[in-house]
Amino acid sequence: MPATTPDQPQPGAPDTRETVRITVRDPMADRETVRLPRQRSGGKRGGKRRAPLVVAAAAATAWAAVVSYLPVAVVMGLAQFTEGTASIGGAARLGLAGWLLGHGVPLDTAAGTLGLAPLALAVLAAWRVARAGVHVTRAIGARHRGSPAQALAVAGTVGIGYGVLGAIAALILDGGGLSASPARAGFTFALFGALAALVGALRASGALRVVARRISPVLRDAIRTGVVAAVLVLAAGAGVAGLSVAFGGGSASDMIGAYRTGVAGQTGITLISIAYAPNAAAWAAAYLLGPGFAVGTDTAVRTTEVSVGALPAVPIFAGLPEGPIGGYGAALLAVPVVAGMVAGWLLTRRKLRADRPAQAARWSVVLGAAALAGPVAGLLLGAAAVISGGPLGDGRLAQIGPVAWHVAVVATLVVAVGTVVGAAATRIFAHP
């Protein structure tokens, strides 16, 4: 049987070759030479096959859930050594409870409602679901398409799948004095998954740039500056919370030692405390802004007042201040204003580096964006106050965390003043 070359059609197969005529000019004669066949490329977009949206979303969402769940199960397994009843089944079930709590789903326990979500776990889960949005966007061929509709479709599909997983997790958890509402879990997970996946899908598809171009330059600069200011305030809060816990390290060590457990149990308790570190950063930011936070009903932790009662033996509470701030410590109250000034300085410097600095750094543009950055930062810090608080059971510990609207109002005013001063000063001295 004669062999066929790769460019020759197989017997009985349709000829998909495309003939290209190549003309060669010879110095002695002007004649046409051979006809070269060229194989046509099959498939879509260079032969790459696109995955169906539902299939890609199901695979990426399930993987994101597994990756965010496994660390929780490991930590809860270590913490079980505190009670001396460690088991794989118990660790898996407690990990499921912690996984639900980390997404903001309250748990019904014998001591009451447990709704204080560990924000470190929430950040991990949000990152993994956002990556799922990126992977699904690539799988369906929507990368760099700049289509907001496709990004919304990806986010909605991932959100629905994530909501189903949350409801299933709540159904599995039910029993043994620990439960969660499947309907509440499904809705919370669906909203969480859709928002996180939307972030990834917008970036991967390039739709974020399309949406940003449709917003007025002043509002776009205000959003960016407000986000920067809010992040700086939260970073300052994280620094203050870390220093407070470090100064109270002896008390924290005594609390951990009081559990009388081995190294594994102490490691688990420490990791659980670290999972609540972002909560402490949000509380410390509220403390710096002025409204402060509560660690139980009828309690207050502010710069001017500290009134707390008996607290559970949790290492994160070892950093609480013992009394009102005074002396040089009052300088901490200027930190949010300084954060706003830094954000305003960055705003003006960015405008001065534009292609046309005289137009980009006009007073109306700079001051307008700086003033609107205050409400943006206020909304973000108010949202941080909402998600950082929650109950630790019924009774006195039913109220823990800042009052969101207090934080939002004060942050709006403080950041607006700081950004306007920083932007105006930079505009005067850098571009008179």
Tab-separated table of C-alpha atoms in Angstrom:
chain	number	residue	atom	x	y	z
A	1	MET	CA	0.000	0.000	0.000
A	2	PRO	CA	1.614	3.299	-1.016
A	3	ALA	CA	2.449	5.671	1.791
A	4	THR	CA	0.892	9.108	1.812
A	5	THR	CA	2.583	12.293	2.812
A	6	PRO	CA	1.082	14.580	5.511
A	7	ASP	CA	-0.006	17.020	2.818
A	8	GLN	CA	-1.880	14.378	0.785
A	9	PRO	CA	-5.531	13.548	1.556
A	10	GLN	CA	-6.321	10.088	2.858
A	11	PRO	CA	-8.307	7.822	0.537
A	12	GLY	CA	-12.016	8.519	0.848
A	13	ALA	CA	-11.499	11.698	2.893
A	14	PRO	CA	-12.601	15.117	1.574
A	15	ASP	CA	-9.815	17.289	0.223
A	16	THR	CA	-9.474	20.234	2.605
A	17	ARG	CA	-6.326	21.592	1.031
A	18	GLU	CA	-6.071	25.099	-0.315
A	19	THR	CA	-4.011	25.613	-3.478
A	20	VAL	CA	-1.714	28.621	-3.585
A	21	ARG	CA	-0.204	29.782	-6.838
A	22	ILE	CA	3.422	30.940	-6.528
A	23	THR	CA	5.011	32.666	-9.461
A	24	VAL	CA	8.804	32.664	-9.797
A	25	ARG	CA	10.531	35.091	-12.093
A	26	ASP	CA	13.472	33.494	-13.887
A	27	PRO	CA	16.062	35.681	-15.598
A	28	MET	CA	15.999	33.426	-18.694
A	29	ALA	CA	12.288	32.690	-18.872
A	30	ASP	CA	9.050	33.928	-17.391
A	31	ARG	CA	7.149	30.878	-16.400
A	32	GLU	CA	5.004	29.560	-13.555
A	33	THR	CA	6.276	26.767	-11.404
A	34	VAL	CA	4.635	24.310	-9.052
A	35	ARG	CA	1.350	24.567	-7.180
A	36	LEU	CA	1.880	24.107	-3.416
A	37	PRO	CA	-0.968	22.730	-1.267
A	38	ARG	CA	-1.655	24.293	2.120
A	39	GLN	CA	-3.722	22.550	4.772
A	40	ARG	CA	-6.618	24.590	6.132
A	41	SER	CA	-6.715	25.037	9.883
A	42	GLY	CA	-9.724	23.472	11.527
A	43	GLY	CA	-11.623	24.425	14.655
A	44	LYS	CA	-12.305	27.835	16.152
A	45	ARG	CA	-9.719	30.547	16.675
A	46	GLY	CA	-6.612	28.667	15.579
A	47	GLY	CA	-7.939	25.212	16.416
A	48	LYS	CA	-8.568	25.878	20.129
A	49	ARG	CA	-11.748	24.326	21.456
A	50	ARG	CA	-13.796	26.321	23.946
A	51	ALA	CA	-15.293	24.714	27.015
A	52	PRO	CA	-19.006	25.133	27.766
A	53	LEU	CA	-19.635	27.803	30.392
A	54	VAL	CA	-21.467	25.481	32.790
A	55	VAL	CA	-18.785	22.767	32.643
A	56	ALA	CA	-15.904	25.218	33.093
A	57	ALA	CA	-17.673	26.987	35.964
A	58	ALA	CA	-18.504	23.722	37.742
A	59	ALA	CA	-14.907	22.486	37.626
A	60	ALA	CA	-13.313	25.798	38.642
A	61	THR	CA	-15.841	26.451	41.418
A	62	ALA	CA	-15.457	22.992	42.924
A	63	TRP	CA	-11.670	23.333	42.940
A	64	ALA	CA	-11.876	26.768	44.597
A	65	ALA	CA	-14.131	25.327	47.307
A	66	VAL	CA	-11.777	22.412	47.981
A	67	VAL	CA	-8.688	24.637	48.194
A	68	SER	CA	-10.353	27.019	50.664
A	69	TYR	CA	-11.873	24.208	52.754
A	70	LEU	CA	-8.852	21.961	53.308
A	71	PRO	CA	-6.786	24.463	55.381
A	72	VAL	CA	-9.775	25.012	57.660
A	73	ALA	CA	-10.197	21.287	58.211
A	74	VAL	CA	-6.495	20.947	59.080
A	75	VAL	CA	-6.610	23.847	61.557
A	76	MET	CA	-9.774	22.559	63.213
A	77	GLY	CA	-8.205	19.112	63.437
A	78	LEU	CA	-5.243	20.598	65.315
A	79	ALA	CA	-7.559	22.573	67.598
A	80	GLN	CA	-9.373	19.345	68.505
A	81	PHE	CA	-6.296	18.239	70.423
A	82	THR	CA	-7.369	20.817	73.020
A	83	GLU	CA	-10.236	18.532	74.019
A	84	GLY	CA	-8.333	15.311	73.380
A	85	THR	CA	-10.979	14.011	70.957
A	86	ALA	CA	-9.214	14.465	67.642
A	87	SER	CA	-10.550	12.437	64.726
A	88	ILE	CA	-10.663	12.782	60.971
A	89	GLY	CA	-14.458	12.838	60.900
A	90	GLY	CA	-14.634	15.444	63.637
A	91	ALA	CA	-12.020	17.596	61.936
A	92	ALA	CA	-13.904	17.379	58.632
A	93	ARG	CA	-17.170	18.382	60.269
A	94	LEU	CA	-15.655	21.240	62.281
A	95	GLY	CA	-13.797	22.338	59.161
A	96	LEU	CA	-17.133	22.488	57.355
A	97	ALA	CA	-18.531	24.658	60.152
A	98	GLY	CA	-15.523	26.982	60.031
A	99	TRP	CA	-15.743	27.130	56.237
A	100	LEU	CA	-19.382	28.221	56.409
A	101	LEU	CA	-18.603	30.750	59.145
A	102	GLY	CA	-15.732	32.185	57.126
A	103	HIS	CA	-18.174	33.036	54.330
A	104	GLY	CA	-20.470	34.883	56.730
A	105	VAL	CA	-22.988	32.111	57.409
A	106	PRO	CA	-24.032	32.182	61.107
A	107	LEU	CA	-23.935	28.906	63.025
A	108	ASP	CA	-26.529	27.748	65.541
A	109	THR	CA	-24.791	26.259	68.582
A	110	ALA	CA	-25.778	25.253	72.097
A	111	ALA	CA	-24.391	28.599	73.358
A	112	GLY	CA	-26.372	30.615	70.833
A	113	THR	CA	-25.631	32.092	67.424
A	114	LEU	CA	-21.993	32.216	66.324
A	115	GLY	CA	-21.614	34.822	63.596
A	116	LEU	CA	-18.152	36.368	63.998
A	117	ALA	CA	-16.557	35.421	60.678
A	118	PRO	CA	-12.764	34.935	60.477
A	119	LEU	CA	-11.887	37.383	57.719
A	120	ALA	CA	-8.566	35.709	56.881
A	121	LEU	CA	-10.536	32.704	55.676
A	122	ALA	CA	-12.919	35.001	53.802
A	123	VAL	CA	-9.970	36.592	52.010
A	124	LEU	CA	-8.583	33.170	51.063
A	125	ALA	CA	-11.950	32.017	49.740
A	126	ALA	CA	-12.506	35.261	47.815
A	127	TRP	CA	-9.080	34.942	46.193
A	128	ARG	CA	-9.731	31.374	45.088
A	129	VAL	CA	-13.184	32.185	43.686
A	130	ALA	CA	-11.749	35.207	41.876
A	131	ARG	CA	-9.163	32.884	40.316
A	132	ALA	CA	-12.032	30.609	39.335
A	133	GLY	CA	-13.567	33.562	37.496
A	134	VAL	CA	-10.269	34.054	35.668
A	135	HIS	CA	-9.999	30.378	34.678
A	136	VAL	CA	-13.595	30.212	33.444
A	137	THR	CA	-13.125	33.378	31.401
A	138	ARG	CA	-10.112	31.845	29.696
A	139	ALA	CA	-11.807	28.482	29.180
A	140	ILE	CA	-14.786	29.941	27.300
A	141	GLY	CA	-12.555	32.109	25.101
A	142	ALA	CA	-13.591	35.451	26.608
A	143	ARG	CA	-10.110	36.559	27.610
A	144	HIS	CA	-9.253	40.103	26.482
A	145	ARG	CA	-12.618	40.393	24.721
A	146	GLY	CA	-13.621	43.426	26.780
A	147	SER	CA	-17.210	42.194	27.128
A	148	PRO	CA	-18.985	43.115	30.391
A	149	ALA	CA	-21.836	40.782	29.420
A	150	GLN	CA	-19.518	37.776	29.305
A	151	ALA	CA	-17.949	38.761	32.634
A	152	LEU	CA	-21.413	38.951	34.198
A	153	ALA	CA	-22.329	35.572	32.727
A	154	VAL	CA	-19.207	34.013	34.230
A	155	ALA	CA	-19.862	35.617	37.616
A	156	GLY	CA	-23.490	34.535	37.666
A	157	THR	CA	-22.701	30.936	36.733
A	158	VAL	CA	-19.905	30.642	39.298
A	159	GLY	CA	-22.148	32.262	41.927
A	160	ILE	CA	-24.945	29.760	41.321
A	161	GLY	CA	-22.545	26.829	41.579
A	162	TYR	CA	-20.963	28.220	44.732
A	163	GLY	CA	-24.394	28.746	46.265
A	164	VAL	CA	-25.275	25.116	45.635
A	165	LEU	CA	-22.064	24.027	47.385
A	166	GLY	CA	-22.878	26.250	50.365
A	167	ALA	CA	-26.370	24.803	50.720
A	168	ILE	CA	-25.004	21.236	50.500
A	169	ALA	CA	-22.401	22.035	53.163
A	170	ALA	CA	-25.126	23.321	55.507
A	171	LEU	CA	-27.193	20.164	54.957
A	172	ILE	CA	-24.206	17.936	55.740
A	173	LEU	CA	-23.341	19.933	58.874
A	174	ASP	CA	-26.782	19.700	60.469
A	175	GLY	CA	-26.783	17.635	63.648
A	176	GLY	CA	-24.920	17.225	66.917
A	177	GLY	CA	-25.796	20.651	68.323
A	178	LEU	CA	-24.217	22.484	65.376
A	179	SER	CA	-26.213	23.590	62.351
A	180	ALA	CA	-26.721	26.299	59.743
A	181	SER	CA	-29.647	27.302	57.571
A	182	PRO	CA	-29.270	25.779	54.061
A	183	ALA	CA	-31.265	28.627	52.516
A	184	ARG	CA	-29.122	31.257	54.236
A	185	ALA	CA	-25.952	29.395	53.282
A	186	GLY	CA	-27.023	29.059	49.652
A	187	PHE	CA	-27.865	32.740	49.302
A	188	THR	CA	-24.722	33.923	51.109
A	189	PHE	CA	-22.434	31.666	49.096
A	190	ALA	CA	-24.109	32.647	45.829
A	191	LEU	CA	-23.641	36.358	46.540
A	192	PHE	CA	-20.078	35.819	47.781
A	193	GLY	CA	-19.169	33.697	44.769
A	194	ALA	CA	-20.731	36.031	42.214
A	195	LEU	CA	-18.963	39.121	43.578
A	196	ALA	CA	-15.568	37.418	43.881
A	197	ALA	CA	-15.821	35.774	40.452
A	198	LEU	CA	-16.888	39.080	38.916
A	199	VAL	CA	-13.623	40.656	40.023
A	200	GLY	CA	-11.611	37.936	38.329
A	201	ALA	CA	-13.780	37.868	35.205
A	202	LEU	CA	-13.645	41.645	34.746
A	203	ARG	CA	-9.869	41.659	34.894
A	204	ALA	CA	-9.334	38.579	32.740
A	205	SER	CA	-11.777	39.677	30.039
A	206	GLY	CA	-10.517	43.266	29.941
A	207	ALA	CA	-14.043	44.489	30.673
A	208	LEU	CA	-12.751	46.424	33.672
A	209	ARG	CA	-10.921	48.816	31.351
A	210	VAL	CA	-14.036	49.151	29.212
A	211	VAL	CA	-16.156	50.033	32.238
A	212	ALA	CA	-13.496	52.412	33.566
A	213	ARG	CA	-13.382	54.305	30.262
A	214	ARG	CA	-17.128	54.903	30.482
A	215	ILE	CA	-16.779	56.623	33.869
A	216	SER	CA	-15.897	60.292	34.062
A	217	PRO	CA	-12.203	60.947	34.841
A	218	VAL	CA	-13.033	62.759	38.081
A	219	LEU	CA	-15.110	59.869	39.415
A	220	ARG	CA	-12.509	57.347	38.273
A	221	ASP	CA	-9.780	59.209	40.140
A	222	ALA	CA	-12.030	59.553	43.177
A	223	ILE	CA	-12.657	55.808	43.329
A	224	ARG	CA	-8.965	55.020	43.020
A	225	THR	CA	-7.994	57.601	45.646
A	226	GLY	CA	-10.723	56.499	48.043
A	227	VAL	CA	-9.624	52.868	47.770
A	228	VAL	CA	-6.009	53.868	48.455
A	229	ALA	CA	-7.036	55.916	51.494
A	230	ALA	CA	-9.189	53.098	52.900
A	231	VAL	CA	-6.373	50.579	52.447
A	232	LEU	CA	-3.933	52.913	54.206
A	233	VAL	CA	-6.300	53.361	57.163
A	234	LEU	CA	-6.790	49.594	57.437
A	235	ALA	CA	-3.025	49.071	57.191
A	236	ALA	CA	-2.533	51.545	60.030
A	237	GLY	CA	-5.160	49.659	62.018
A	238	ALA	CA	-3.341	46.387	61.372
A	239	GLY	CA	-0.108	47.924	62.625
A	240	VAL	CA	-1.729	49.223	65.799
A	241	ALA	CA	-3.468	45.892	66.446
A	242	GLY	CA	-0.215	43.995	65.930
A	243	LEU	CA	1.672	46.235	68.341
A	244	SER	CA	-1.080	45.912	70.933
A	245	VAL	CA	-1.029	42.116	70.777
A	246	ALA	CA	2.789	42.153	70.892
A	247	PHE	CA	2.762	44.313	74.040
A	248	GLY	CA	0.182	41.980	75.536
A	249	GLY	CA	2.094	38.883	74.484
A	250	GLY	CA	2.414	37.658	78.065
A	251	SER	CA	-1.343	37.640	78.561
A	252	ALA	CA	-1.854	35.919	75.214
A	253	SER	CA	0.640	33.193	76.161
A	254	ASP	CA	-1.101	32.675	79.490
A	255	MET	CA	-4.455	32.293	77.707
A	256	ILE	CA	-3.056	29.670	75.345
A	257	GLY	CA	-1.303	27.838	78.182
A	258	ALA	CA	-4.512	27.743	80.202
A	259	TYR	CA	-5.968	25.238	77.737
A	260	ARG	CA	-3.346	22.710	78.957
A	261	THR	CA	-2.913	21.048	75.594
A	262	GLY	CA	0.017	19.875	73.575
A	263	VAL	CA	1.918	21.587	70.812
A	264	ALA	CA	-0.663	20.580	68.189
A	265	GLY	CA	-3.549	22.054	70.160
A	266	GLN	CA	-1.675	25.287	70.859
A	267	THR	CA	-0.827	25.539	67.166
A	268	GLY	CA	-4.483	25.160	66.265
A	269	ILE	CA	-5.558	27.852	68.749
A	270	THR	CA	-2.870	30.198	67.455
A	271	LEU	CA	-3.924	29.675	63.848
A	272	ILE	CA	-7.567	30.342	64.724
A	273	SER	CA	-6.489	33.596	66.377
A	274	ILE	CA	-4.507	34.550	63.263
A	275	ALA	CA	-7.625	33.931	61.170
A	276	TYR	CA	-9.265	36.778	63.101
A	277	ALA	CA	-6.334	39.169	62.596
A	278	PRO	CA	-8.107	41.098	59.771
A	279	ASN	CA	-11.080	41.569	62.111
A	280	ALA	CA	-8.748	43.122	64.666
A	281	ALA	CA	-7.320	45.406	61.953
A	282	ALA	CA	-10.812	46.684	61.116
A	283	TRP	CA	-11.575	47.219	64.809
A	284	ALA	CA	-8.313	49.105	65.300
A	285	ALA	CA	-9.106	51.276	62.266
A	286	ALA	CA	-12.443	52.162	63.872
A	287	TYR	CA	-10.533	52.925	67.072
A	288	LEU	CA	-8.188	55.306	65.236
A	289	LEU	CA	-11.102	57.011	63.492
A	290	GLY	CA	-12.845	57.656	66.799
A	291	PRO	CA	-16.063	55.576	66.965
A	292	GLY	CA	-14.254	52.565	68.388
A	293	PHE	CA	-15.856	49.148	68.789
A	294	ALA	CA	-17.674	46.935	71.278
A	295	VAL	CA	-16.655	43.605	72.807
A	296	GLY	CA	-20.081	42.824	74.195
A	297	THR	CA	-23.318	44.609	74.941
A	298	ASP	CA	-22.978	47.872	76.868
A	299	THR	CA	-19.211	47.968	76.300
A	300	ALA	CA	-17.032	50.437	74.421
A	301	VAL	CA	-13.394	50.599	73.382
A	302	ARG	CA	-12.619	54.129	72.236
A	303	THR	CA	-9.747	56.557	72.574
A	304	THR	CA	-11.728	58.424	75.240
A	305	GLU	CA	-13.315	55.450	77.012
A	306	VAL	CA	-12.597	51.777	77.664
A	307	SER	CA	-15.320	49.836	79.459
A	308	VAL	CA	-15.305	46.053	79.114
A	309	GLY	CA	-16.406	43.236	81.319
A	310	ALA	CA	-15.254	39.639	81.609
A	311	LEU	CA	-13.970	38.350	78.284
A	312	PRO	CA	-13.449	34.810	76.987
A	313	ALA	CA	-9.907	33.461	77.051
A	314	VAL	CA	-9.154	34.274	73.418
A	315	PRO	CA	-5.626	35.526	72.586
A	316	ILE	CA	-6.911	38.220	70.230
A	317	PHE	CA	-8.477	40.058	73.198
A	318	ALA	CA	-5.095	40.307	74.909
A	319	GLY	CA	-4.308	43.476	72.939
A	320	LEU	CA	-7.264	45.534	74.184
A	321	PRO	CA	-6.256	48.882	75.720
A	322	GLU	CA	-6.543	49.179	79.474
A	323	GLY	CA	-7.863	52.732	79.516
A	324	PRO	CA	-8.366	55.966	77.555
A	325	ILE	CA	-5.505	57.123	75.413
A	326	GLY	CA	-3.408	60.013	76.642
A	327	GLY	CA	-0.089	61.779	76.266
A	328	TYR	CA	1.814	61.084	73.089
A	329	GLY	CA	-0.670	58.366	72.233
A	330	ALA	CA	-3.105	61.066	71.139
A	331	ALA	CA	-0.988	61.433	68.001
A	332	LEU	CA	-2.557	58.209	66.769
A	333	LEU	CA	-5.742	60.154	66.087
A	334	ALA	CA	-3.936	61.963	63.275
A	335	VAL	CA	-3.141	58.711	61.448
A	336	PRO	CA	-6.375	58.598	59.359
A	337	VAL	CA	-5.865	62.223	58.321
A	338	VAL	CA	-2.288	61.472	57.304
A	339	ALA	CA	-3.521	58.472	55.319
A	340	GLY	CA	-5.917	60.742	53.457
A	341	MET	CA	-3.137	63.255	52.795
A	342	VAL	CA	-0.922	60.519	51.349
A	343	ALA	CA	-3.764	59.402	49.080
A	344	GLY	CA	-4.289	63.014	47.950
A	345	TRP	CA	-0.577	63.405	47.285
A	346	LEU	CA	-0.573	60.271	45.137
A	347	LEU	CA	-3.604	61.575	43.243
A	348	THR	CA	-1.953	64.866	42.304
A	349	ARG	CA	1.384	63.248	41.473
A	350	ARG	CA	-0.381	60.867	39.125
A	351	LYS	CA	-2.201	63.723	37.409
A	352	LEU	CA	1.035	65.705	37.049
A	353	ARG	CA	2.679	62.744	35.312
A	354	ALA	CA	-0.073	62.611	32.687
A	355	ASP	CA	0.539	63.383	29.005
A	356	ARG	CA	-0.978	66.839	29.434
A	357	PRO	CA	-0.338	67.791	33.085
A	358	ALA	CA	-1.715	71.323	32.701
A	359	GLN	CA	-5.137	69.929	31.802
A	360	ALA	CA	-5.070	66.738	33.882
A	361	ALA	CA	-4.066	68.586	37.060
A	362	ARG	CA	-6.588	71.396	36.855
A	363	TRP	CA	-7.817	72.582	40.242
A	364	SER	CA	-11.390	71.503	39.532
A	365	VAL	CA	-10.261	67.982	38.592
A	366	VAL	CA	-7.877	67.513	41.518
A	367	LEU	CA	-10.103	68.945	44.242
A	368	GLY	CA	-13.228	67.295	42.860
A	369	ALA	CA	-11.631	63.848	42.882
A	370	ALA	CA	-10.100	64.453	46.336
A	371	ALA	CA	-13.424	65.491	47.836
A	372	LEU	CA	-15.305	62.534	46.347
A	373	ALA	CA	-12.643	60.157	47.640
A	374	GLY	CA	-13.993	60.722	51.157
A	375	PRO	CA	-17.391	59.046	50.540
A	376	VAL	CA	-15.685	56.197	48.674
A	377	ALA	CA	-13.359	55.511	51.603
A	378	GLY	CA	-16.271	55.884	54.024
A	379	LEU	CA	-18.296	53.229	52.202
A	380	LEU	CA	-15.360	50.820	52.120
A	381	LEU	CA	-14.466	51.275	55.783
A	382	GLY	CA	-18.121	51.009	56.756
A	383	ALA	CA	-18.342	47.737	54.830
A	384	ALA	CA	-15.208	46.515	56.627
A	385	ALA	CA	-16.885	47.335	59.947
A	386	VAL	CA	-19.971	45.321	58.942
A	387	ILE	CA	-18.167	42.154	57.943
A	388	SER	CA	-15.679	42.291	60.838
A	389	GLY	CA	-18.318	42.132	63.563
A	390	GLY	CA	-20.850	39.582	64.730
A	391	PRO	CA	-22.096	37.663	67.762
A	392	LEU	CA	-20.115	35.142	69.800
A	393	GLY	CA	-23.210	33.496	71.227
A	394	ASP	CA	-26.241	34.823	73.006
A	395	GLY	CA	-26.261	37.106	75.996
A	396	ARG	CA	-23.518	39.619	76.677
A	397	LEU	CA	-21.308	38.623	73.734
A	398	ALA	CA	-24.063	39.059	71.177
A	399	GLN	CA	-22.559	42.378	70.013
A	400	ILE	CA	-18.903	42.507	68.970
A	401	GLY	CA	-17.363	44.953	66.520
A	402	PRO	CA	-17.834	48.574	65.405
A	403	VAL	CA	-21.050	50.350	64.517
A	404	ALA	CA	-20.836	50.520	60.737
A	405	TRP	CA	-22.613	53.785	60.065
A	406	HIS	CA	-20.589	55.599	62.722
A	407	VAL	CA	-17.386	54.445	61.052
A	408	ALA	CA	-18.660	55.345	57.569
A	409	VAL	CA	-19.662	58.904	58.516
A	410	VAL	CA	-16.474	59.718	60.416
A	411	ALA	CA	-14.255	58.117	57.766
A	412	THR	CA	-15.974	60.141	55.031
A	413	LEU	CA	-15.245	63.429	56.787
A	414	VAL	CA	-11.721	62.600	57.938
A	415	VAL	CA	-10.545	61.153	54.615
A	416	ALA	CA	-12.135	63.961	52.609
A	417	VAL	CA	-10.300	66.580	54.658
A	418	GLY	CA	-7.018	64.687	54.392
A	419	THR	CA	-7.207	64.065	50.651
A	420	VAL	CA	-8.187	67.663	49.852
A	421	VAL	CA	-5.329	69.050	51.962
A	422	GLY	CA	-2.795	66.600	50.527
A	423	ALA	CA	-3.912	67.107	46.920
A	424	ALA	CA	-4.034	70.906	47.211
A	425	ALA	CA	-0.631	71.158	48.876
A	426	THR	CA	0.963	68.953	46.243
A	427	ARG	CA	-0.692	70.946	43.482
A	428	ILE	CA	0.620	74.221	44.897
A	429	PHE	CA	4.220	73.196	45.541
A	430	ALA	CA	4.739	70.791	42.641
A	431	HIS	CA	2.933	72.733	39.901
A	432	PRO	CA	2.433	76.377	40.941
